[in-house]
GROMACS .gro file of C-alpha atoms in nm:
model
  124
    1MET     CA    1  -0.202   1.919   1.333
    2THR     CA    2  -0.459   1.728   1.534
    3ALA     CA    3  -0.467   1.353   1.483
    4LEU     CA    4  -0.783   1.214   1.325
    5ARG     CA    5  -1.001   0.965   1.511
    6GLU     CA    6  -1.212   0.737   1.298
    7ILE     CA    7  -1.342   0.385   1.293
    8ARG     CA    8  -1.192   0.200   0.999
    9ALA     CA    9  -1.303  -0.152   0.925
   10ASP     CA   10  -1.372  -0.418   0.670
   11HIS     CA   11  -1.754  -0.403   0.674
   12ASP     CA   12  -2.071  -0.436   0.473
   13ASP     CA   13  -2.438  -0.357   0.543
   14ARG     CA   14  -2.475  -0.651   0.787
   15THR     CA   15  -2.133  -0.716   0.940
   16ILE     CA   16  -1.816  -0.550   1.066
   17VAL     CA   17  -1.486  -0.736   1.099
   18PRO     CA   18  -1.311  -0.686   1.433
   19TYR     CA   19  -0.950  -0.791   1.486
   20GLN     CA   20  -0.773  -0.928   1.789
   21ALA     CA   21  -0.412  -0.838   1.730
   22TYR     CA   22  -0.261  -0.887   2.072
   23PRO     CA   23  -0.196  -1.174   2.313
   24PRO     CA   24  -0.511  -1.281   2.503
   25VAL     CA   25  -0.329  -1.221   2.834
   26LEU     CA   26  -0.362  -0.845   2.778
   27THR     CA   27  -0.738  -0.869   2.811
   28THR     CA   28  -0.701  -0.954   3.180
   29ALA     CA   29  -0.466  -0.667   3.269
   30HIS     CA   30  -0.724  -0.499   3.500
   31PRO     CA   31  -0.976  -0.776   3.578
   32ASP     CA   32  -1.165  -0.597   3.858
   33GLU     CA   33  -1.212  -0.280   3.657
   34LEU     CA   34  -1.302  -0.470   3.337
   35ALA     CA   35  -1.553  -0.693   3.515
   36ARG     CA   36  -1.767  -0.389   3.606
   37ALA     CA   37  -1.784  -0.232   3.261
   38GLU     CA   38  -1.993  -0.358   2.970
   39VAL     CA   39  -1.791  -0.194   2.693
   40HIS     CA   40  -1.437  -0.056   2.703
   41VAL     CA   41  -1.332   0.208   2.450
   42GLN     CA   42  -0.978   0.327   2.392
   43TRP     CA   43  -0.818   0.525   2.109
   44ASP     CA   44  -0.479   0.397   1.993
   45PRO     CA   45  -0.247   0.543   1.729
   46GLU     CA   46  -0.243   0.359   1.401
   47ARG     CA   47   0.094   0.227   1.286
   48SER     CA   48   0.256   0.181   0.949
   49LEU     CA   49   0.376  -0.163   0.841
   50ARG     CA   50   0.716  -0.067   0.981
   51GLY     CA   51   0.569   0.039   1.317
   52ALA     CA   52   0.587   0.417   1.279
   53ALA     CA   53   0.300   0.614   1.436
   54LEU     CA   54   0.056   0.756   1.181
   55ASN     CA   55  -0.145   1.075   1.219
   56HIS     CA   56  -0.473   0.904   1.294
   57TYR     CA   57  -0.618   0.698   1.575
   58SER     CA   58  -0.842   0.395   1.559
   59ILE     CA   59  -1.086   0.277   1.817
   60GLN     CA   60  -1.013  -0.029   2.027
   61VAL     CA   61  -1.329  -0.180   2.176
   62GLY     CA   62  -1.348  -0.452   2.437
   63ILE     CA   63  -1.656  -0.612   2.584
   64GLY     CA   64  -1.716  -0.691   2.948
   65ARG     CA   65  -1.813  -1.025   3.096
   66SER     CA   66  -2.183  -0.938   3.082
   67LEU     CA   67  -2.170  -0.929   2.699
   68ILE     CA   68  -1.931  -1.215   2.622
   69ARG     CA   69  -2.200  -1.483   2.581
   70THR     CA   70  -2.413  -1.258   2.359
   71PHE     CA   71  -2.108  -1.169   2.152
   72ALA     CA   72  -1.997  -1.530   2.109
   73GLU     CA   73  -2.339  -1.686   2.051
   74GLU     CA   74  -2.535  -1.416   1.871
   75TRP     CA   75  -2.306  -1.155   1.714
   76VAL     CA   76  -2.019  -1.360   1.572
   77THR     CA   77  -2.094  -1.478   1.218
   78ASP     CA   78  -1.750  -1.618   1.126
   79LEU     CA   79  -1.394  -1.655   1.258
   80THR     CA   80  -1.085  -1.640   1.040
   81ASP     CA   81  -0.729  -1.697   1.158
   82LEU     CA   82  -0.516  -1.442   0.974
   83THR     CA   83  -0.186  -1.560   1.126
   84PRO     CA   84  -0.047  -1.705   0.799
   85GLN     CA   85  -0.140  -1.386   0.612
   86VAL     CA   86   0.017  -1.166   0.881
   87GLN     CA   87   0.334  -1.377   0.876
   88ARG     CA   88   0.353  -1.333   0.497
   89ILE     CA   89   0.303  -0.958   0.534
   90ALA     CA   90   0.580  -0.940   0.797
   91ALA     CA   91   0.817  -1.138   0.574
   92LEU     CA   92   0.752  -0.904   0.282
   93VAL     CA   93   0.816  -0.597   0.499
   94ARG     CA   94   1.140  -0.748   0.632
   95GLY     CA   95   1.238  -0.820   0.271
   96GLY     CA   96   1.184  -0.458   0.166
   97GLN     CA   97   0.862  -0.526  -0.026
   98SER     CA   98   0.628  -0.294   0.165
   99ALA     CA   99   0.407  -0.217  -0.136
  100LYS     CA  100   0.339  -0.586  -0.193
  101ALA     CA  101   0.276  -0.631   0.182
  102GLN     CA  102   0.031  -0.339   0.183
  103ARG     CA  103  -0.182  -0.510  -0.082
  104LEU     CA  104  -0.229  -0.812   0.149
  105LEU     CA  105  -0.381  -0.609   0.433
  106PRO     CA  106  -0.756  -0.653   0.491
  107PRO     CA  107  -0.962  -0.385   0.314
  108GLU     CA  108  -1.070  -0.106   0.548
  109ARG     CA  109  -1.274   0.206   0.497
  110PRO     CA  110  -1.438   0.452   0.738
  111TYR     CA  111  -1.734   0.310   0.929
  112ARG     CA  112  -1.999   0.578   0.978
  113LEU     CA  113  -2.193   0.599   1.303
  114PRO     CA  114  -2.506   0.792   1.397
  115ALA     CA  115  -2.414   1.144   1.510
  116GLY     CA  116  -2.502   1.084   1.877
  117THR     CA  117  -2.288   0.773   1.897
  118ALA     CA  118  -1.999   0.949   1.723
  119ARG     CA  119  -2.017   1.233   1.979
  120ARG     CA  120  -2.012   0.987   2.272
  121LEU     CA  121  -1.703   0.820   2.125
  122ASP     CA  122  -1.530   1.157   2.072
  123LEU     CA  123  -1.495   1.106   1.697
  124GLY     CA  124  -1.367   1.399   1.502
   0.00000   0.00000   0.00000
């Protein structure tokens, strides 16, 4: 069975909620290569709360230096630190309460793109 690629997000008609779920040092892993690109797209396997690979992939998008100011000053509408919520989720999973932990995850649903954009991102 082929794994599904889709963009899943907490979104509404005006905004989409991106997540940074990794140490900032990872964003500088290939600085020369990243400095030349405006947008970086990568498909990563989704994981269950226990870390098992799921049968679908989600898009990981990074922005290059040329877009950072625009992103920070024009596109960002709000910032929320989810660390306490993630720590609570992790504690519930460790305690064998995965169903309760699942209910604390941010709501996500498929984010639909125009057909041309979806083709360029190899959605399917």
